[in-house]
PDB file of C-alpha atoms in Angstrom:
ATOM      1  CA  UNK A  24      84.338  12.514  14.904  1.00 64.00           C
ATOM      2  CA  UNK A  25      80.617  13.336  13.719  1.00 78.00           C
ATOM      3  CA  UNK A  26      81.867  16.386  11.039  1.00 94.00           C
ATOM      4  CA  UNK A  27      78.782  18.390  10.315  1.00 96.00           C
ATOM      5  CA  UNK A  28      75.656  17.313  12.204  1.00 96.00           C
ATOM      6  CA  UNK A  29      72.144  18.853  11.047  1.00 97.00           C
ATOM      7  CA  UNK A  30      68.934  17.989  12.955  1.00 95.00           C
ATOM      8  CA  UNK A  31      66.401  17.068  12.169  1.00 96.00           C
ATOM      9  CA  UNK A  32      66.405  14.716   9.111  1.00 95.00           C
ATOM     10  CA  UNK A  33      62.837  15.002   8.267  1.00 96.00           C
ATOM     11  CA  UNK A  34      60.272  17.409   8.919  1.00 96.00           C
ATOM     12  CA  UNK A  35      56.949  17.852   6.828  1.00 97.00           C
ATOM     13  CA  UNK A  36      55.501  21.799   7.790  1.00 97.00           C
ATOM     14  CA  UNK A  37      52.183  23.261   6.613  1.00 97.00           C
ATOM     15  CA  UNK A  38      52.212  26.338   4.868  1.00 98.00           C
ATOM     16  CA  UNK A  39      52.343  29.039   6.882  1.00 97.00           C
ATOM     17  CA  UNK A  40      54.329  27.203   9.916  1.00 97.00           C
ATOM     18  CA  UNK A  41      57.736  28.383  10.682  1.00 97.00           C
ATOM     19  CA  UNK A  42      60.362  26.102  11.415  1.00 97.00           C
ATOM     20  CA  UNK A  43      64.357  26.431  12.139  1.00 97.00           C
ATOM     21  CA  UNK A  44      67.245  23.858  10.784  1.00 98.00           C
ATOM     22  CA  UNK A  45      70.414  23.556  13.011  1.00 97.00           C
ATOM     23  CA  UNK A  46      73.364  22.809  12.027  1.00 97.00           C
ATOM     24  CA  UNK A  47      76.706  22.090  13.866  1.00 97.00           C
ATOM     25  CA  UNK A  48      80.298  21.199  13.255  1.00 96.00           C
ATOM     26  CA  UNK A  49      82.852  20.270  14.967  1.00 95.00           C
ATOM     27  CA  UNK A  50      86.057  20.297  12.662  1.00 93.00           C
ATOM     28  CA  UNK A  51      86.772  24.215  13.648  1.00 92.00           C
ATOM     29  CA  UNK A  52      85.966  25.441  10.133  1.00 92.00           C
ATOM     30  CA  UNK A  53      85.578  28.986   9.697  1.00 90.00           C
ATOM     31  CA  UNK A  54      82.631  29.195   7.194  1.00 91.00           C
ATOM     32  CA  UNK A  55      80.008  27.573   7.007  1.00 94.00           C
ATOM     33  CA  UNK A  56      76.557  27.067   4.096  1.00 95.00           C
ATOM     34  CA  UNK A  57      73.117  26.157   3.811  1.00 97.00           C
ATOM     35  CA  UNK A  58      72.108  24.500  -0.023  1.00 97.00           C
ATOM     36  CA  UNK A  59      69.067  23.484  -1.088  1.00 97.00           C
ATOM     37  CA  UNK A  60      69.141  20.488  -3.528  1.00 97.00           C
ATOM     38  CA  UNK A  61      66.068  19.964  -5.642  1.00 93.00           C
ATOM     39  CA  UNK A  62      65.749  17.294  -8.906  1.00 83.00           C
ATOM     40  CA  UNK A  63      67.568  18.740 -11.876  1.00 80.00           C
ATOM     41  CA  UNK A  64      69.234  22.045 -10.157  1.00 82.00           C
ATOM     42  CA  UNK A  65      71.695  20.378  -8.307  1.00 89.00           C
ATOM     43  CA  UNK A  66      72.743  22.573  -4.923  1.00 94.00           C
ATOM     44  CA  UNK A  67      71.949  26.021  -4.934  1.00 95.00           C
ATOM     45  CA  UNK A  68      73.224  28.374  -1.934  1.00 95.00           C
ATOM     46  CA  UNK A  69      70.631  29.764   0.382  1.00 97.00           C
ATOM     47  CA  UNK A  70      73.179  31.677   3.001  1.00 96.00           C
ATOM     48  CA  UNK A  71      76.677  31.231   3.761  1.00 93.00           C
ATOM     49  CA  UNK A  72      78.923  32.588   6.243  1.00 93.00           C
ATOM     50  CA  UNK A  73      82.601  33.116   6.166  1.00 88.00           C
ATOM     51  CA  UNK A  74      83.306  33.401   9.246  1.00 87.00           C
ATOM     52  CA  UNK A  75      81.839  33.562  12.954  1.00 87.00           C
ATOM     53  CA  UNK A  76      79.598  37.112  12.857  1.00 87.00           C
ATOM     54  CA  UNK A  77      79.585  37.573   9.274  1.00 91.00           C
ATOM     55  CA  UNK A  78      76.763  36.220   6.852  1.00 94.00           C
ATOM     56  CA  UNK A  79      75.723  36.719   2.926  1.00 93.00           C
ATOM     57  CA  UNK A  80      73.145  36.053   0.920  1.00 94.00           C
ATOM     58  CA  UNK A  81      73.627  33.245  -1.638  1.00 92.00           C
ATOM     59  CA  UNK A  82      71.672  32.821  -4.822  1.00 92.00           C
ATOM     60  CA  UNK A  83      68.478  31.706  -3.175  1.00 95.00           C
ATOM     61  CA  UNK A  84      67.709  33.596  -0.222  1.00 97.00           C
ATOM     62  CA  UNK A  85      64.019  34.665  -0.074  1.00 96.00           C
ATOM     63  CA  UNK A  86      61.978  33.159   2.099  1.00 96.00           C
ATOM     64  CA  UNK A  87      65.095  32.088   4.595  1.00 98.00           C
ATOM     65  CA  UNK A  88      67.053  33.655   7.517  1.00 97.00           C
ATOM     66  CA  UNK A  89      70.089  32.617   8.922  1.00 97.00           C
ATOM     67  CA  UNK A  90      71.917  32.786  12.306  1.00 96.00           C
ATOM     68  CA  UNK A  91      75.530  32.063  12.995  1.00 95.00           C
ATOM     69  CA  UNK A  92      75.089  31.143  17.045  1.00 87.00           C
ATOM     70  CA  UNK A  93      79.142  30.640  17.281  1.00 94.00           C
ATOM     71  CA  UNK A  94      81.835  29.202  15.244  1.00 94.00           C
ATOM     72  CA  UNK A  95      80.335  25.832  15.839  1.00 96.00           C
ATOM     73  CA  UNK A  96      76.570  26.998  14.840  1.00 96.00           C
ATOM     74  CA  UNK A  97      74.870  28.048  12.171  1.00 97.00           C
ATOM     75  CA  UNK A  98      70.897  27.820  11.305  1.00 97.00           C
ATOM     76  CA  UNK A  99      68.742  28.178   8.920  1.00 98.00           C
ATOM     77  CA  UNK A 100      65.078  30.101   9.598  1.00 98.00           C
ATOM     78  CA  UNK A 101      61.873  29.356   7.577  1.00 97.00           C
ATOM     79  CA  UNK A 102      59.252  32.160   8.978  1.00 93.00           C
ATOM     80  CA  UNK A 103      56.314  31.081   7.070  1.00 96.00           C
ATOM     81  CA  UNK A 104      57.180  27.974   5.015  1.00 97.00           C
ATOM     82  CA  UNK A 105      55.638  27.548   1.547  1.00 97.00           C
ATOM     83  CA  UNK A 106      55.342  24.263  -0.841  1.00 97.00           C
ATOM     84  CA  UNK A 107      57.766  25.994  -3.307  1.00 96.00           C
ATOM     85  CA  UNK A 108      60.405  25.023  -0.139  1.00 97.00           C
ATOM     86  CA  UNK A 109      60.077  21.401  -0.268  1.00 97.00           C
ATOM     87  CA  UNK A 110      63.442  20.312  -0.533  1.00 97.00           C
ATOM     88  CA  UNK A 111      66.676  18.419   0.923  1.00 97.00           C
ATOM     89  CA  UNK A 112      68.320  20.864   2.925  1.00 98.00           C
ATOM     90  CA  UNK A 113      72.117  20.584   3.453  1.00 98.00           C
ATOM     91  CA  UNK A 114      74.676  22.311   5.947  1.00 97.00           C
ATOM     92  CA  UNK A 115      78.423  22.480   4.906  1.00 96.00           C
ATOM     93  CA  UNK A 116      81.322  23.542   6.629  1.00 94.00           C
ATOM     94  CA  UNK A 117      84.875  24.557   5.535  1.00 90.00           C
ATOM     95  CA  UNK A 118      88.331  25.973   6.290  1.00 85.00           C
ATOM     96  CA  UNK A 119      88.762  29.356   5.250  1.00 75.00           C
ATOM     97  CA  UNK A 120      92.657  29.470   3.435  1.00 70.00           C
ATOM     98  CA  UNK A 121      94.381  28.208   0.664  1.00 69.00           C
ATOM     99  CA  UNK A 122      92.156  26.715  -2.162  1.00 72.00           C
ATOM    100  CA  UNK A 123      93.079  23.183  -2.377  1.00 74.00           C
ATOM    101  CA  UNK A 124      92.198  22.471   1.126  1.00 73.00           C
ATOM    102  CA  UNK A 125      89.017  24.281   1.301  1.00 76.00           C
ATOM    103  CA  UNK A 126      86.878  21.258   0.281  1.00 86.00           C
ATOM    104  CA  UNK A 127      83.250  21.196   1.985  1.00 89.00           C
ATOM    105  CA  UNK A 128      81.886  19.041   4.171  1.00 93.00           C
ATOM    106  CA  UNK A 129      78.247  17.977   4.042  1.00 96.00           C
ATOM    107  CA  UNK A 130      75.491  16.920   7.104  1.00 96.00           C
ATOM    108  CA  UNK A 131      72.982  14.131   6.154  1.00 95.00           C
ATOM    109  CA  UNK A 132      70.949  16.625   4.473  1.00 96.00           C
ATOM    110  CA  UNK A 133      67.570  17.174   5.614  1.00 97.00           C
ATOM    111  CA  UNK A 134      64.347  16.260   3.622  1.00 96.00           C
ATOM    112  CA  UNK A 135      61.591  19.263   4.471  1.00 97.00           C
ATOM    113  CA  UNK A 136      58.253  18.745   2.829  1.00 97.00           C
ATOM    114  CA  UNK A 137      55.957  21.710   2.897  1.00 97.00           C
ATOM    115  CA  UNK A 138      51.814  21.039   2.566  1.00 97.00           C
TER     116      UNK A 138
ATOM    117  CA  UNK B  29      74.706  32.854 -15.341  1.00 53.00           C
ATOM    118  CA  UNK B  30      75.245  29.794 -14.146  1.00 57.00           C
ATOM    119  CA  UNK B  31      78.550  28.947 -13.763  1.00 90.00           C
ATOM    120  CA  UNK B  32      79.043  25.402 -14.157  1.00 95.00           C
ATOM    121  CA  UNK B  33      77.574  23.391 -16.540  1.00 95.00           C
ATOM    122  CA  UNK B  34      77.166  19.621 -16.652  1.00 96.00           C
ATOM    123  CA  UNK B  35      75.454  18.699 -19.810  1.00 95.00           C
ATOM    124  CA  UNK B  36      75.146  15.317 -19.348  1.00 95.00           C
ATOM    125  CA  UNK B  37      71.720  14.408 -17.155  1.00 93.00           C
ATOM    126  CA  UNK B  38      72.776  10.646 -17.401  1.00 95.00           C
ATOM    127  CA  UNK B  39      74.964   8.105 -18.191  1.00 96.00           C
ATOM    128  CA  UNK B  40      75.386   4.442 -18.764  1.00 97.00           C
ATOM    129  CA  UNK B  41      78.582   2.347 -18.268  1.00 97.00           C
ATOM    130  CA  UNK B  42      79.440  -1.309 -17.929  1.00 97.00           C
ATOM    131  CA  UNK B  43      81.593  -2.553 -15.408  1.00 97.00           C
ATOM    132  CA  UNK B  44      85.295  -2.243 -15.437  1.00 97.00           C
ATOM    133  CA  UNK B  45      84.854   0.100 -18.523  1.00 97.00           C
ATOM    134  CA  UNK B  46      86.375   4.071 -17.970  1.00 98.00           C
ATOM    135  CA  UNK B  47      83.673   6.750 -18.543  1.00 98.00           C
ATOM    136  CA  UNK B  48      84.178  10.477 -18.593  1.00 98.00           C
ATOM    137  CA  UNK B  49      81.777  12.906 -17.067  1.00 98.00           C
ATOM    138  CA  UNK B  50      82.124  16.828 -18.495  1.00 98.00           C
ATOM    139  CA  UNK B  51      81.752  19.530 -16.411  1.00 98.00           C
ATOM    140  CA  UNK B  52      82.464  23.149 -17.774  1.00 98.00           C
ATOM    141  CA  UNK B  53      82.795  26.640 -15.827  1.00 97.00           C
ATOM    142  CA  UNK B  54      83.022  30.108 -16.425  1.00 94.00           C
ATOM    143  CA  UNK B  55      85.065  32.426 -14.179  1.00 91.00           C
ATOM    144  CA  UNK B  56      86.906  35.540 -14.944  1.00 88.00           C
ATOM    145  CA  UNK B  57      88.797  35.131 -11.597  1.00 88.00           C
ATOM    146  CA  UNK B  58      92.599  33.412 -12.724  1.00 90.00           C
ATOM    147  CA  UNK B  59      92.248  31.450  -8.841  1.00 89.00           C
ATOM    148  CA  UNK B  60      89.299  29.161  -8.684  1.00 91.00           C
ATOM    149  CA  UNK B  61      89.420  25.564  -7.399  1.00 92.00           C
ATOM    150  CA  UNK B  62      87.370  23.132  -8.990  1.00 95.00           C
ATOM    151  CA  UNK B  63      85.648  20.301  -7.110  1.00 95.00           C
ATOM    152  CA  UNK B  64      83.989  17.055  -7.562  1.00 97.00           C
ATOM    153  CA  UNK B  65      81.113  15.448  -5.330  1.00 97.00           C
ATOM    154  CA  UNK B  66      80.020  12.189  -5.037  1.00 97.00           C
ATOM    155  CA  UNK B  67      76.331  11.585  -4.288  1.00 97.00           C
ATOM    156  CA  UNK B  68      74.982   7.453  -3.599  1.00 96.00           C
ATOM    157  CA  UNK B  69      71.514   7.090  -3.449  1.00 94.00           C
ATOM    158  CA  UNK B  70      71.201   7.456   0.445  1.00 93.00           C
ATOM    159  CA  UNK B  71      72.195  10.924  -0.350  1.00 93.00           C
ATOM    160  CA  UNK B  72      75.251  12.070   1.449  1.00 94.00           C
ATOM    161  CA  UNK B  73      77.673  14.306  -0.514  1.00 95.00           C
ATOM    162  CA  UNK B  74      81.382  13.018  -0.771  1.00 96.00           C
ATOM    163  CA  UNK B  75      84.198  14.682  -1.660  1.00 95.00           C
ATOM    164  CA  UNK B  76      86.308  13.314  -4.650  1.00 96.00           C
ATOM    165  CA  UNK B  77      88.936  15.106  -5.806  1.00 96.00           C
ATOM    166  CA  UNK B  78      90.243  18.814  -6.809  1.00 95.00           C
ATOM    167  CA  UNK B  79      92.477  20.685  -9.110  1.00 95.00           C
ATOM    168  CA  UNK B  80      93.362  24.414  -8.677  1.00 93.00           C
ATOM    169  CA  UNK B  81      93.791  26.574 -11.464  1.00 93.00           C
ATOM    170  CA  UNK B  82      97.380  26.881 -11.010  1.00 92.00           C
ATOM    171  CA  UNK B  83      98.109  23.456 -10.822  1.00 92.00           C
ATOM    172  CA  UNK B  84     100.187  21.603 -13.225  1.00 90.00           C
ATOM    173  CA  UNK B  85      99.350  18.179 -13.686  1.00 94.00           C
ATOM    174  CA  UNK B  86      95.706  17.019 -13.765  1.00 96.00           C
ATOM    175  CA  UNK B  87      94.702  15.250 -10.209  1.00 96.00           C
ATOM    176  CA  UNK B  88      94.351  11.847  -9.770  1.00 97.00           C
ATOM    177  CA  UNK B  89      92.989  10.252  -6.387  1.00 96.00           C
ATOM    178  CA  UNK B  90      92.989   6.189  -6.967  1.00 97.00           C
ATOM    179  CA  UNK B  91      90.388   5.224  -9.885  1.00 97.00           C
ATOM    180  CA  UNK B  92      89.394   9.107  -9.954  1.00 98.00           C
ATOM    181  CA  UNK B  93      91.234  11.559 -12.122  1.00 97.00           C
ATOM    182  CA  UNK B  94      90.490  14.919 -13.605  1.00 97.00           C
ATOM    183  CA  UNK B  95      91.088  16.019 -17.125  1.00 97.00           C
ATOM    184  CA  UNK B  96      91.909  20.141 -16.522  1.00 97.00           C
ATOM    185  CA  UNK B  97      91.561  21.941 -19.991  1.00 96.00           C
ATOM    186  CA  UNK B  98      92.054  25.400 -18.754  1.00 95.00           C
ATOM    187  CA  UNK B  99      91.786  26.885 -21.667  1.00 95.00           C
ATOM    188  CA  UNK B 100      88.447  25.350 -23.094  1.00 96.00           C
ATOM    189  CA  UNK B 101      87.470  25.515 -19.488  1.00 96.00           C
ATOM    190  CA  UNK B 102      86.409  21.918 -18.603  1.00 97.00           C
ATOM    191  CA  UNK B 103      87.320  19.973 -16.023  1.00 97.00           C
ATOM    192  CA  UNK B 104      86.234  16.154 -16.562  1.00 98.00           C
ATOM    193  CA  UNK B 105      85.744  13.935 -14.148  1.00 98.00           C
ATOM    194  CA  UNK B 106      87.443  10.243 -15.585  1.00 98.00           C
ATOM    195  CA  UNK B 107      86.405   7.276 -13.789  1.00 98.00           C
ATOM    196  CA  UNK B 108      88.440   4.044 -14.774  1.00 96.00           C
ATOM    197  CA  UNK B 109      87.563   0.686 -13.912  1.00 96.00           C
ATOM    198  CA  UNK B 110      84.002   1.015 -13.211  1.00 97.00           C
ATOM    199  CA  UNK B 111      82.528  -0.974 -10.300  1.00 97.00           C
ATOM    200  CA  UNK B 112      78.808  -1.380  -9.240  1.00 97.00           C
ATOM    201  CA  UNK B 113      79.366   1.019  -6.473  1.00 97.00           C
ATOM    202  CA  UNK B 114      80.157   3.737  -8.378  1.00 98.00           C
ATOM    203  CA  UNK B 115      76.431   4.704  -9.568  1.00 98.00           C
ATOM    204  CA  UNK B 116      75.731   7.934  -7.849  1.00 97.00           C
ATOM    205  CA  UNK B 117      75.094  11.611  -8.820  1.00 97.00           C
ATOM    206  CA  UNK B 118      78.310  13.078  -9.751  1.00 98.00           C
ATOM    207  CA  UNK B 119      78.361  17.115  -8.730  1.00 97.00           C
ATOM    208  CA  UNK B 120      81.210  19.146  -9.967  1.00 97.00           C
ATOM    209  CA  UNK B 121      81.760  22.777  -8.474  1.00 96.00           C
ATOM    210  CA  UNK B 122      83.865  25.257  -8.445  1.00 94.00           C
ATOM    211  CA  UNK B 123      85.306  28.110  -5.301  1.00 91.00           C
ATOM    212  CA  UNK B 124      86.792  31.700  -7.302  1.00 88.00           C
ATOM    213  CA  UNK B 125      89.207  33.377  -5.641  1.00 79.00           C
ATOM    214  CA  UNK B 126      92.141  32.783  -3.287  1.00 59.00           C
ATOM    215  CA  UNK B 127      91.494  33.045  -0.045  1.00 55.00           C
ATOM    216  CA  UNK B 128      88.799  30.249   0.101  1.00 52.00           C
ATOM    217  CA  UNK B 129      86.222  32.857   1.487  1.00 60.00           C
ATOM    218  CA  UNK B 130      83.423  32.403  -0.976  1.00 78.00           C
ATOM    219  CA  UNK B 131      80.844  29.042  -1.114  1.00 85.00           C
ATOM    220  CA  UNK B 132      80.821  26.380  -3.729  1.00 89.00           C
ATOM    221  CA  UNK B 133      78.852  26.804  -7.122  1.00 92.00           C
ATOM    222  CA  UNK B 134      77.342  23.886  -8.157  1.00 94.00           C
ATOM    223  CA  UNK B 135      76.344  22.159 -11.435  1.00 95.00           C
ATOM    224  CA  UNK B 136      73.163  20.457 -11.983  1.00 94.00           C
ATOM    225  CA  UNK B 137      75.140  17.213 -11.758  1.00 96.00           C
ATOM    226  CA  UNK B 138      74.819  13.835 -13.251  1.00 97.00           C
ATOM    227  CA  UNK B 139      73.777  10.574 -12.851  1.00 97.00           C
ATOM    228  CA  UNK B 140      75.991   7.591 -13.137  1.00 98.00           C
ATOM    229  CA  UNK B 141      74.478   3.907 -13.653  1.00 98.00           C
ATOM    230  CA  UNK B 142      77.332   1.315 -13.892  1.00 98.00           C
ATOM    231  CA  UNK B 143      75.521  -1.776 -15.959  1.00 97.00           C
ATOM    232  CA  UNK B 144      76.957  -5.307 -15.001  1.00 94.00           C
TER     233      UNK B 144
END
């Protein structure tokens, strides 16, 4: 059972370069996010979406683009990276229903590092 | 505004000793869930335990329990019997509404150093 997969782990981009994160799940969960986590902030949403076809911004969207392929799919788009994006990136899926079961699950995370 | 605030960037604790780490939130929404992450040092984010607004009795999951004040609107995280493994970051967050359609808010979390 691999949950939430997100590829790649590591990835250092000059500024400028555009790059895409994929992430995919395999628990059939409904909605699915993309956080940033940098020192002292904690995670902050980029994108989520609620369900397959639907997506919203979060609190930190500029700069990002997301795509939700299918149910299973859902990446994240840097067009034209800047250092002010180095961060861990992480992809979380959940079930879309009653509260108490609607706990996320979290990919690896993925450390981007922008030059 | 933020809406959850963890106020405590760090914290000491020996081993086998309980420690308590505050987390407080701001919703008008009466349905929210409130969540707590676990985060080790090789950075994966694990799920801890929960407590809905509606519920009753404060959660406990093994050496993990959750003090609910709804009213002063905390939720603290109470770790008894400290072991070695438990230094991480501790996240809490919180999910408004009903329906489970909106994304996690996060506080700015806090690390946990358990002292032998």
């Amino acid at each position: 059972n691999a949950g939430v997969t997100q590829t790649p782990k590591f990835q250092v981009l000059k500024t400028g370069q555009s790059m895409t994160l994929q992430c995919a799940q395999d628990m059939n969960h409904n909605s699915m996010y993309w956080y940033r986590q940098d020192p002292g902030m904690g995670l902050r949403l980029i994108y989520y979406s609620a369900s397959e076809g639907t997506t919203d911004k979060g609190e930190v969207p500029n700069g990002y683009n997301v795509s939700r392929l299918n149910k299973r799919e859902f990446s994240l788009r840097l067009e034209s990276a800047a250092p002010s994006q180095t961060s861990v990136y992480f992809c979380a899926s959940s079930v879309k229903g009653s509260l108490k079961n609607t706990e996320a699950f979290f990919g690896q995370g993925t450390r981007l590092t922008v030059v | 505004a933020q809406k959850i605030t963890q106020t405590q960037p760090g914290m000491f604790v020996q081993e086998k000793e309980a420690v308590t780490l505050d987390c407080t939130y701001d919703t008008s929404d009466p349905s929210y869930g409130l969540f707590w992450y676990k985060q080790p040092s090789s950075g994966e984010m694990i799920f801890l335990i929960y407590q809905g607004s509606y519920d009753q009795q404060n959660a406990t999951e093994g050496r993990y329990s959750l003090n609910f004040q709804k009213a002063r609107k905390s939720a603290n995280l109470v770790i008894s019997a400290s072991q070695l493994g438990d230094s991480a970051m501790y996240f809490c967050a919180m999910r408004e509404g009903g329906t489970g359609r909106r994304a996690l808010t996060f506080g700015s979390g806090t690390r946990l150093q358990v002292q032998p």
